[in-house]
N, CA, C and O of each residue as an XYZ file, in Angstrom:
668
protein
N     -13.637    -50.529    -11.161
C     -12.783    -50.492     -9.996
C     -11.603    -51.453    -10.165
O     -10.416    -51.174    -10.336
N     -12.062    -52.371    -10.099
C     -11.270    -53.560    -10.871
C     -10.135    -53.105    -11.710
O      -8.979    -53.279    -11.325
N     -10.427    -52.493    -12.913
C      -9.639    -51.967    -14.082
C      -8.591    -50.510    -12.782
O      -7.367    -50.533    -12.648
N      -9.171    -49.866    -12.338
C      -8.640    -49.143    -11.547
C      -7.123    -49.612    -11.002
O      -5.976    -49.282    -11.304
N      -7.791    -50.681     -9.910
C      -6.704    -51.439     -9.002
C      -5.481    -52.183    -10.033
O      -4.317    -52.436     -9.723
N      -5.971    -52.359    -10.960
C      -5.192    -53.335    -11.963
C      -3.976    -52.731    -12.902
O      -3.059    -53.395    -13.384
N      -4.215    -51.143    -13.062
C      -3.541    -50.293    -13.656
C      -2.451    -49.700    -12.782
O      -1.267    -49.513    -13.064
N      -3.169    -49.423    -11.557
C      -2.358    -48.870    -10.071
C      -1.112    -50.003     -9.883
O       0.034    -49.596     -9.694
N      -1.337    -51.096     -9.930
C      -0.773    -52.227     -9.322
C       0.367    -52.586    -10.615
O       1.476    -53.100    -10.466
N      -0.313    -52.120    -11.989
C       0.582    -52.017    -13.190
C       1.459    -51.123    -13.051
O       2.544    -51.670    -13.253
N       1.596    -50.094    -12.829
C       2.435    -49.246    -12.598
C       2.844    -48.931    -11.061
O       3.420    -47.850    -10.938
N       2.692    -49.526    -10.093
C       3.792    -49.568     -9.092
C       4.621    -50.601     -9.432
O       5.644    -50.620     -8.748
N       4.519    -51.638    -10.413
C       5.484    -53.315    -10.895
C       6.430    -51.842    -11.988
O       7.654    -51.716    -11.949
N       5.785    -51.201    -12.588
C       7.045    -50.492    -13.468
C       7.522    -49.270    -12.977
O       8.243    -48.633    -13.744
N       7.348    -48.924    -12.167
C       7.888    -47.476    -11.464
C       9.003    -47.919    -10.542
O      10.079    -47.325    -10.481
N       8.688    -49.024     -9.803
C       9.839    -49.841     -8.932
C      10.954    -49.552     -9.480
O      11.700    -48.604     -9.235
N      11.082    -50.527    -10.359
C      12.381    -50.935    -10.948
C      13.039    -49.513    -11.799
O      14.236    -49.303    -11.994
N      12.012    -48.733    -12.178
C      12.545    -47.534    -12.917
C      12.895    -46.744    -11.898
O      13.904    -46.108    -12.202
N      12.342    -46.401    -10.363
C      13.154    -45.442     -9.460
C      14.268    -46.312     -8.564
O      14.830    -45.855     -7.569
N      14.454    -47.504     -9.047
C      15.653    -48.398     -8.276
C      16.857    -47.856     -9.631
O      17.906    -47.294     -9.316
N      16.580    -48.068    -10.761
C      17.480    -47.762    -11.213
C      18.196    -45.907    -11.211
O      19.240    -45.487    -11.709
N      17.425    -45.387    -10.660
C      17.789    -43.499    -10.407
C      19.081    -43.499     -9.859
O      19.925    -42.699    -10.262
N      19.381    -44.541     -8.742
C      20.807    -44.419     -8.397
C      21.643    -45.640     -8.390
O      21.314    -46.714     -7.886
N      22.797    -45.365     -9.021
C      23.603    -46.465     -9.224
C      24.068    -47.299     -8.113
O      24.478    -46.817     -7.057
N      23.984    -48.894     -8.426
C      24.709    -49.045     -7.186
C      25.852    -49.149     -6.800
O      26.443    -48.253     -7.403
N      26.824    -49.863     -5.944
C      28.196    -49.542     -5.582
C      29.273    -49.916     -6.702
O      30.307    -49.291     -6.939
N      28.765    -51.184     -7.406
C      29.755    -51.546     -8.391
C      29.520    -50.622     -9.755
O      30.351    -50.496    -10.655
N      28.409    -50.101     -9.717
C      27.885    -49.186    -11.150
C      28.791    -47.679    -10.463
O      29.637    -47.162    -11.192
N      28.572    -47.188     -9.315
C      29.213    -46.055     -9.204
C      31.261    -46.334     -8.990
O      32.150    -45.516     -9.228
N      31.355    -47.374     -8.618
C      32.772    -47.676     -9.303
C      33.476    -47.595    -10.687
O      34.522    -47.215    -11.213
N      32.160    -48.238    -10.989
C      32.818    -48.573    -12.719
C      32.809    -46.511    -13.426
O      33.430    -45.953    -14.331
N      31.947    -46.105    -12.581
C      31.408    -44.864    -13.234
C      32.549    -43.697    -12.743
O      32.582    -42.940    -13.713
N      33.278    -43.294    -11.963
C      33.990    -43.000    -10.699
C      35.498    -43.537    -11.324
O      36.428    -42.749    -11.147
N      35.801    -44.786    -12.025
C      36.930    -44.917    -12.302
C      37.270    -44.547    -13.492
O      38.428    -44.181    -13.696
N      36.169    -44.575    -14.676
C      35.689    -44.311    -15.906
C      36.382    -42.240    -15.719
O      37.432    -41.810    -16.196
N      35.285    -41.387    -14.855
C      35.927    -40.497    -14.939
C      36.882    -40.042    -14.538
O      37.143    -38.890    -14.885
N      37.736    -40.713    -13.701
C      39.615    -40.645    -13.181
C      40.351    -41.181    -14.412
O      41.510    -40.784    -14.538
N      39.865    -42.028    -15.352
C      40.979    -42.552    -16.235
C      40.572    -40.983    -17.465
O      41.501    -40.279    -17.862
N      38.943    -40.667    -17.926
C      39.436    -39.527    -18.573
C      40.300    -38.209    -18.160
O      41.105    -37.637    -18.894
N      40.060    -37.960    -17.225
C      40.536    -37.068    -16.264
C      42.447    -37.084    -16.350
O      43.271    -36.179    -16.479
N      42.534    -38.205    -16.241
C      44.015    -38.620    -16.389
C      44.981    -38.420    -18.125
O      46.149    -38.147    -18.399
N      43.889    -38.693    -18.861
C      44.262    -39.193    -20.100
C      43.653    -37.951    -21.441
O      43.856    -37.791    -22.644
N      42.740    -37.204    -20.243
C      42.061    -36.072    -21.292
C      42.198    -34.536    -20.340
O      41.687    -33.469    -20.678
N      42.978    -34.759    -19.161
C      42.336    -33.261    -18.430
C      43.192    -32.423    -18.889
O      43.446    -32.051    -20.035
N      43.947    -31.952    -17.078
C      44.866    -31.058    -16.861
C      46.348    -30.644    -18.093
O      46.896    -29.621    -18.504
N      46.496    -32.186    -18.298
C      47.557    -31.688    -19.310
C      47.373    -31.259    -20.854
O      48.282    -30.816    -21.556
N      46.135    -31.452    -21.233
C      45.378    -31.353    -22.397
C      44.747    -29.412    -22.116
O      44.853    -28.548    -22.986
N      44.465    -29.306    -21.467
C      44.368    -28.026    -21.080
C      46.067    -26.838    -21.141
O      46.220    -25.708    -21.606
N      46.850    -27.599    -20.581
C      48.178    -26.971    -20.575
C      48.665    -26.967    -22.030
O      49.091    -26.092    -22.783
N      48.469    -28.089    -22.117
C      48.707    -28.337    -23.998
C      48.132    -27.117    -24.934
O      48.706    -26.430    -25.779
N      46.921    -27.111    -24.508
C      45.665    -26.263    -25.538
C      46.963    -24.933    -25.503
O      47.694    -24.587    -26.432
N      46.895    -24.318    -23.891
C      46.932    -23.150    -23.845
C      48.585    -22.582    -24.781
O      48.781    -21.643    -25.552
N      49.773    -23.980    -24.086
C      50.731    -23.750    -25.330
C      50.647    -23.515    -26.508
O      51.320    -22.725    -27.171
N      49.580    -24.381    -26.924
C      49.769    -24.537    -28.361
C      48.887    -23.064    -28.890
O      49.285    -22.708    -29.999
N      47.950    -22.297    -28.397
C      47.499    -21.358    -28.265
C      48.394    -20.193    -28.544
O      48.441    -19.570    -29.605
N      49.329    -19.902    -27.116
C      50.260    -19.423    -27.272
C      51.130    -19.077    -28.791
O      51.492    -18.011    -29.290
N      51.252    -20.386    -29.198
C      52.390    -20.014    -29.649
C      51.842    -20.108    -31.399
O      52.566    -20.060    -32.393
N      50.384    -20.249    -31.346
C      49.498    -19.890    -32.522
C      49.638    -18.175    -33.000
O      50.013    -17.612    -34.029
N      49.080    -17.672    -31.552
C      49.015    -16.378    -32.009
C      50.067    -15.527    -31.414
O      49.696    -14.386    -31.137
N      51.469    -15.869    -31.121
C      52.775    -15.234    -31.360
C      52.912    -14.919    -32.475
O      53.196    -13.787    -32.867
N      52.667    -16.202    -33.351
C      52.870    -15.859    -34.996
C      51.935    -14.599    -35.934
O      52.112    -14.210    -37.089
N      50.835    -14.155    -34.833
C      50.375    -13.003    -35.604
C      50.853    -11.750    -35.046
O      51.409    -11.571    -33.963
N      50.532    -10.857    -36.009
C      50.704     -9.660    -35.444
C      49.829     -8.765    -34.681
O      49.353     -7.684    -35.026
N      49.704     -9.413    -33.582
C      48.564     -8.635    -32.222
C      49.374     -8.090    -31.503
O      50.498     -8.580    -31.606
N      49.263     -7.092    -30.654
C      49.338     -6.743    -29.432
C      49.738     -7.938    -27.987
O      49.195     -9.042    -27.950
N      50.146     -7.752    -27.541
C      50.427     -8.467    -26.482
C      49.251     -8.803    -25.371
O      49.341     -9.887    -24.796
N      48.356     -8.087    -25.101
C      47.291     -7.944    -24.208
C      46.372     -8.843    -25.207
O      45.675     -9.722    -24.700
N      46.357     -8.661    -26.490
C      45.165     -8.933    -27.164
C      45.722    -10.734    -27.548
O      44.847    -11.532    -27.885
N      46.903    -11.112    -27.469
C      47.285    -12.209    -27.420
C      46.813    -12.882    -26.499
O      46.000    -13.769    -26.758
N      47.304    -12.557    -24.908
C      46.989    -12.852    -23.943
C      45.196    -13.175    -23.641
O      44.724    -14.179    -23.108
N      44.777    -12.499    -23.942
C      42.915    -12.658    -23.829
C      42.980    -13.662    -24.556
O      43.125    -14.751    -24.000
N      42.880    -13.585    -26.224
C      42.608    -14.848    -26.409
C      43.223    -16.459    -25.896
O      42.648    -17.547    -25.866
N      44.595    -16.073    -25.533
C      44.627    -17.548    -25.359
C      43.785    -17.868    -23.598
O      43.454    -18.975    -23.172
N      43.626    -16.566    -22.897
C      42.965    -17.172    -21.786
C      41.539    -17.377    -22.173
O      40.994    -17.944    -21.227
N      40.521    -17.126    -23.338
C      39.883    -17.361    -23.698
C      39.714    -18.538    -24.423
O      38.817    -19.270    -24.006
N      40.408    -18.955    -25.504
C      40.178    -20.294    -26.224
C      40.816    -21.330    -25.022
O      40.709    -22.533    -25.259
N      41.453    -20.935    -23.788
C      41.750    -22.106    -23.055
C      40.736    -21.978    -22.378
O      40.241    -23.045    -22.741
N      39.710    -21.417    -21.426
C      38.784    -21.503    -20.666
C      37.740    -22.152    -21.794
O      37.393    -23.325    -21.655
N      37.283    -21.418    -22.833
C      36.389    -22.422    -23.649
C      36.934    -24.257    -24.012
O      36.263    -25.229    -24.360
N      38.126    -24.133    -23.787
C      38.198    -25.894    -24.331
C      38.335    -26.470    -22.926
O      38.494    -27.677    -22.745
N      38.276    -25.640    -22.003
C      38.413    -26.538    -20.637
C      36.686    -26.910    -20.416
O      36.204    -27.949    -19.965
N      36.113    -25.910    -20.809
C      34.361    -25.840    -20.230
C      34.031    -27.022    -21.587
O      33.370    -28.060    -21.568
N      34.645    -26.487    -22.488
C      33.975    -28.097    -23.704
C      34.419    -29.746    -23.259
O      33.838    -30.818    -23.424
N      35.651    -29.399    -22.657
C      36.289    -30.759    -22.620
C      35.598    -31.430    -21.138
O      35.415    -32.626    -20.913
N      35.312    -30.353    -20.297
C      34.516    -31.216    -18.957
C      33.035    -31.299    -19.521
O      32.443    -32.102    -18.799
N      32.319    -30.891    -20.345
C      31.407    -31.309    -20.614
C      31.034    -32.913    -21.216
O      30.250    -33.826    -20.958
N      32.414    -32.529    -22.426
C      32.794    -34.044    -23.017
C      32.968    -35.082    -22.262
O      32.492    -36.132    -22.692
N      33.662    -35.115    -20.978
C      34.472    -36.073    -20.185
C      32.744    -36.580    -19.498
O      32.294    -37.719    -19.373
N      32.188    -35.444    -19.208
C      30.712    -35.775    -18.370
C      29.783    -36.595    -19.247
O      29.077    -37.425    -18.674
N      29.704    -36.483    -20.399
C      29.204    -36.997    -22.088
C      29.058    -38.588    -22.064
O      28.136    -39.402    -22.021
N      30.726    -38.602    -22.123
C      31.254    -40.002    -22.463
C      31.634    -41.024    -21.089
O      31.986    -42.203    -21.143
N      31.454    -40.224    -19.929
C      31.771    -41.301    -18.712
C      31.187    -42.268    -19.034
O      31.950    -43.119    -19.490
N      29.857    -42.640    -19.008
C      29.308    -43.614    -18.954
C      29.426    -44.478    -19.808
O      28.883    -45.546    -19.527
N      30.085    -44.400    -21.029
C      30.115    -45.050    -22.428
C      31.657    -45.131    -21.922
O      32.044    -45.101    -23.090
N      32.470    -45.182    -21.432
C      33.683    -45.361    -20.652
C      33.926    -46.560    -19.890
O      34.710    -47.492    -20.061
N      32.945    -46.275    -18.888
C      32.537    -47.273    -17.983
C      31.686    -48.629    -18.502
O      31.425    -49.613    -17.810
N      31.333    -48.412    -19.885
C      30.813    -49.523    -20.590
C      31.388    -50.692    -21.098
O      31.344    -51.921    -21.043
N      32.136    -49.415    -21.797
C      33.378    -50.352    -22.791
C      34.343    -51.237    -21.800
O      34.539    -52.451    -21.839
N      34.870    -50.287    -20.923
C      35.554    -51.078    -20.270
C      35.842    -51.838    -18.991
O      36.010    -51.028    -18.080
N      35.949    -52.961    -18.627
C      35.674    -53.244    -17.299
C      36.540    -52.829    -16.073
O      37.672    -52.352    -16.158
N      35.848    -53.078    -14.905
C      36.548    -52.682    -13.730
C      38.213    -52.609    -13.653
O      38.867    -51.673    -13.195
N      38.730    -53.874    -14.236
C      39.898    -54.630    -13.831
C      40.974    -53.344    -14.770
O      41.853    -52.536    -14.473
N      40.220    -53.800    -16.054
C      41.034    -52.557    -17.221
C      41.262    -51.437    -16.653
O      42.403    -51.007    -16.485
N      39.866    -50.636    -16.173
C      40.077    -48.970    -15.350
C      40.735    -48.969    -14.371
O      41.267    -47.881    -14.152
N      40.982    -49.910    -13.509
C      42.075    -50.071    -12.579
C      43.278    -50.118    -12.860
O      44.298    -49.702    -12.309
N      42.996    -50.834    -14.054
C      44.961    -50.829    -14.183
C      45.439    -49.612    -14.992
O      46.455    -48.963    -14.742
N      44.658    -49.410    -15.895
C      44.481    -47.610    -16.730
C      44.781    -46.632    -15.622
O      45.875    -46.081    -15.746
N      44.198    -46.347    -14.759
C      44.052    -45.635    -13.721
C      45.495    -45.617    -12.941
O      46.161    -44.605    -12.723
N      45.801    -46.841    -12.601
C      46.927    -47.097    -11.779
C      47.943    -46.740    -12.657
O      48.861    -46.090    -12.156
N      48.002    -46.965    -13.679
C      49.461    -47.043    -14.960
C      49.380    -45.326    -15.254
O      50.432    -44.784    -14.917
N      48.551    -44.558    -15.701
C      48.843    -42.899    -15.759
C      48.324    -42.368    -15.172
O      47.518    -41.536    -15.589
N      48.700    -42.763    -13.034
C      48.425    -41.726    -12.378
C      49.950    -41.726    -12.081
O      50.392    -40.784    -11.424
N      50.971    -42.912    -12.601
C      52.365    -42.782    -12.697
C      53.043    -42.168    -13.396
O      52.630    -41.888    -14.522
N      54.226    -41.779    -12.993
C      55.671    -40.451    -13.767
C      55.456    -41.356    -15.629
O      55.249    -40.587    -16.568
N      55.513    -42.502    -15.855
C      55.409    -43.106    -17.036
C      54.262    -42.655    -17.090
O      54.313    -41.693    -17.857
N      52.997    -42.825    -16.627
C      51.731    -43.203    -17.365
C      51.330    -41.600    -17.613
O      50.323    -41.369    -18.283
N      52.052    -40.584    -17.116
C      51.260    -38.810    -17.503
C      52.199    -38.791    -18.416
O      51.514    -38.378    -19.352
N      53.478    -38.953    -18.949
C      54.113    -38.707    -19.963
C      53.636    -39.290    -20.982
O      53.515    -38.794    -22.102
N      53.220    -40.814    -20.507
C      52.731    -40.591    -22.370
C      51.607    -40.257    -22.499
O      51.291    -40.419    -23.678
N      50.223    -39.587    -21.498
C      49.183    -39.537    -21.794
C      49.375    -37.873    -23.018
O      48.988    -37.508    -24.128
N      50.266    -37.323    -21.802
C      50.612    -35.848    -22.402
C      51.528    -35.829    -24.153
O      51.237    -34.993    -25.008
N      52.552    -36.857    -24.354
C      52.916    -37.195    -25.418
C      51.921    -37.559    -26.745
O      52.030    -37.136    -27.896
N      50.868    -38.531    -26.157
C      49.498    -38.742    -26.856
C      48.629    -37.857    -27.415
O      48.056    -37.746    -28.499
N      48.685    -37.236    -26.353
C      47.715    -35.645    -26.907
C      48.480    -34.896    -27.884
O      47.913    -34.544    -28.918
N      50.139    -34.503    -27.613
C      50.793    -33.937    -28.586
C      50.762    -34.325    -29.692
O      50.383    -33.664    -30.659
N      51.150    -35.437    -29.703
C      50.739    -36.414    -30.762
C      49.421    -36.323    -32.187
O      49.486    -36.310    -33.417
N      48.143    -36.270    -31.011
C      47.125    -35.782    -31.784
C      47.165    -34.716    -32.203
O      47.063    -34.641    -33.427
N      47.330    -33.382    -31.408
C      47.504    -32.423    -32.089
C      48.381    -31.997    -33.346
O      48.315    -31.129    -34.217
N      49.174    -32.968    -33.031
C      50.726    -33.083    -34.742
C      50.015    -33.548    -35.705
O      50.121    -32.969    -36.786
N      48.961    -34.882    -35.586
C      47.941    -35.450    -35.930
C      47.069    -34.704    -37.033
O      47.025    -34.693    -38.263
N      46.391    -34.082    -35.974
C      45.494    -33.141    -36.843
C      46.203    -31.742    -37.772
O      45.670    -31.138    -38.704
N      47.301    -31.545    -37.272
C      47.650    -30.582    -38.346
C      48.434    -31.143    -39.499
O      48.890    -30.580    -40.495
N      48.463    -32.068    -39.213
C      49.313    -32.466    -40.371
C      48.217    -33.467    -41.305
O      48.729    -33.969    -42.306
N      47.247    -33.679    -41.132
C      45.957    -33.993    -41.559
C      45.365    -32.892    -42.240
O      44.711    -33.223    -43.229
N      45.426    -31.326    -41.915
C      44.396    -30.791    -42.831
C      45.302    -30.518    -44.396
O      44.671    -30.816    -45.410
N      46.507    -30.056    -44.554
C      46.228    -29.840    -46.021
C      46.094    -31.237    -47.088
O      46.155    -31.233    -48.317
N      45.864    -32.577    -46.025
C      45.121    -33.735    -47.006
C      43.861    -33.556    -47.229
O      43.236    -33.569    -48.289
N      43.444    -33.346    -45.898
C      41.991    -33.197    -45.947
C      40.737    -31.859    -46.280
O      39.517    -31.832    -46.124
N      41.844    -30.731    -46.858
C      41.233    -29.641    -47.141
C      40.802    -29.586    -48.345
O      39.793    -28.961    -48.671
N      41.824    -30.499    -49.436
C      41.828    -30.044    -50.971
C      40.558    -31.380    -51.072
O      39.633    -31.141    -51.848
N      40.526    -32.469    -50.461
C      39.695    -33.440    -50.610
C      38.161    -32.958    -50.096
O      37.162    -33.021    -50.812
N      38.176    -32.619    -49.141
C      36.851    -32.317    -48.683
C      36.070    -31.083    -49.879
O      34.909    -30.944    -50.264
N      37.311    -30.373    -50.175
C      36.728    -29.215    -51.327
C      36.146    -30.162    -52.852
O      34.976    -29.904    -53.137
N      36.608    -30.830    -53.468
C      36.759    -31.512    -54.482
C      35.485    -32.317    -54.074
O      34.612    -32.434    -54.934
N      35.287    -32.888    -52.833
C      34.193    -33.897    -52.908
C      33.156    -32.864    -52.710
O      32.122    -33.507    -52.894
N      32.809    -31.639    -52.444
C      32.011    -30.225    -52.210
C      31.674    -30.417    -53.791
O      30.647    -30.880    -54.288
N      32.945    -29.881    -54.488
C      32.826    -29.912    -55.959
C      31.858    -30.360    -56.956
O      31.180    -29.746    -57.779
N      32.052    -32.386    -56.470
C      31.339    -33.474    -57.231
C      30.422    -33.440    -56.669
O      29.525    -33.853    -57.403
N      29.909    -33.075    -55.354
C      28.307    -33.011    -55.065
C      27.779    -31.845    -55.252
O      26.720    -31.655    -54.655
N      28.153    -31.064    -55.847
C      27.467    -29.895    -56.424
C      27.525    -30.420    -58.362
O      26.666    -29.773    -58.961
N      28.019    -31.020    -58.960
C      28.219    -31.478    -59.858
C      27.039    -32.367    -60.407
O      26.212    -32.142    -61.290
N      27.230    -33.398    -59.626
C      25.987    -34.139    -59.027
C      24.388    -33.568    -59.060
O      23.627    -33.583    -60.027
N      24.089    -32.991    -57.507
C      23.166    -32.458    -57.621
C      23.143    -30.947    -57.255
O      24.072    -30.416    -56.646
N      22.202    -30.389    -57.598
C      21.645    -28.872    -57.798
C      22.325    -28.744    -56.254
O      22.311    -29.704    -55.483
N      22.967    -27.342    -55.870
C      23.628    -26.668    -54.926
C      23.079    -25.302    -54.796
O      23.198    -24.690    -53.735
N      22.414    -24.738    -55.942
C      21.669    -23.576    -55.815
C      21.247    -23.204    -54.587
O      21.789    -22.311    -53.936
N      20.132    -23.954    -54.159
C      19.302    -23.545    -53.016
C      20.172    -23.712    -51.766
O      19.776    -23.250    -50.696
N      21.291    -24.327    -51.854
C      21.997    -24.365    -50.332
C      22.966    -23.514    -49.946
O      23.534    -23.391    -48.861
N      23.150    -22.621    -51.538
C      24.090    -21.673    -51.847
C      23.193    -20.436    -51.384
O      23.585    -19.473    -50.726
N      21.722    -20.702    -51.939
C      21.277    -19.589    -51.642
C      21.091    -19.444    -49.713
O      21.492    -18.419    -49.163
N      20.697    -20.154    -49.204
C      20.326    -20.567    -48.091
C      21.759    -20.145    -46.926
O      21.656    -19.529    -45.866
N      22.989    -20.688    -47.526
C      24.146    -20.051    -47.027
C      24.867    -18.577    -47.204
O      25.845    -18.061    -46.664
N      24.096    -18.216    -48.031
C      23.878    -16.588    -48.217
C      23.180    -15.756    -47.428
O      23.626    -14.661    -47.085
N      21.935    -16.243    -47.046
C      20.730    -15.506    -46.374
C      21.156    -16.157    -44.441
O      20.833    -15.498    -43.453
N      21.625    -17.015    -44.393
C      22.451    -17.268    -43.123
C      23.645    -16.242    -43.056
O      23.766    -15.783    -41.920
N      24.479    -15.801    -43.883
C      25.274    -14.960    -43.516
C      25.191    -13.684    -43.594
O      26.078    -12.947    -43.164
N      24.210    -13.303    -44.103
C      23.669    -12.029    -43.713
C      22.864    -11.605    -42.526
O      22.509    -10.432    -42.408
């Protein structure tokens, strides 16, 4: 009985503190709350407008149909909007970690201003110039280091394995 009461009494001391922590409190749902207004600011709406330009004017350069243009870019923009609020939901909290109250306040305050959305939106362009101008470094390198680790060791079986996946 003893052992009974002693286990009961063990685990209401650790269940406490584990269903106190279920909801944040006022300064945790601040930090959490400002965390997702500064991504929101710095990763949303204009990163979405961005996508869909840059979309746009991806597949102008092919030779589709006009309708069949149109779908995809309302398609690859609805998919990077549903990836990117997932992301933003991901990383809030690791947001709200890194940085403190005072910082997300002033983050927050600085690009919800005419300055602070221009350069968030410039930033993103930025990356995107970023990354394209990054792959033909990183295409011939990533192939070559493919190369030496097949060089290295046996590739057979992953060759075979990436065969029977694509079938």
């Amino acid at each position: 009985m003893r052992l009974l009461v002693s286990f009961i009494a063990l685990f209401l001391l650790c269940a406490g503190p584990a269903s106190a922590q279920d909801a944040p409190d006022a300064a945790r749902q601040r930090q959490l709350d400002l965390a997702g207004r500064y991504l929101e600011l710095t990763q949303g709406a204009d990163a979405s407008k961005l996508v869909r330009s840059y979309m746009e004017d991806a597949y102008a350069e092919m030779e589709l149909p006009a309708d069949q243009r149109v779908w995809l870019t309302d398609q690859m923009t609805a998919i990077f909007e549903e990836v990117m609020a997932a992301t933003i939901a991901d990383i809030r909290d690791d947001v709200a970690d890194e940085f403190t109250t005072a910082e997300l306040e002033a983050a927050v305050a600085f690009y919800e201003t005419p300055m602070g959305r221009s350069i968030a939106r410039k930033t993103l362009e930025m990356s995107l110039e970023m990354q394209e101008a990054m792959m033909p470094h990183l295409m011939p390198r990533m192939t070559s280091m493919s190369d030496k680790f097949c060089q290295r060791f046996d590739c057979t079986e992953m060759s075979e394995a990436a065969a029977k996946a694509g079938h």
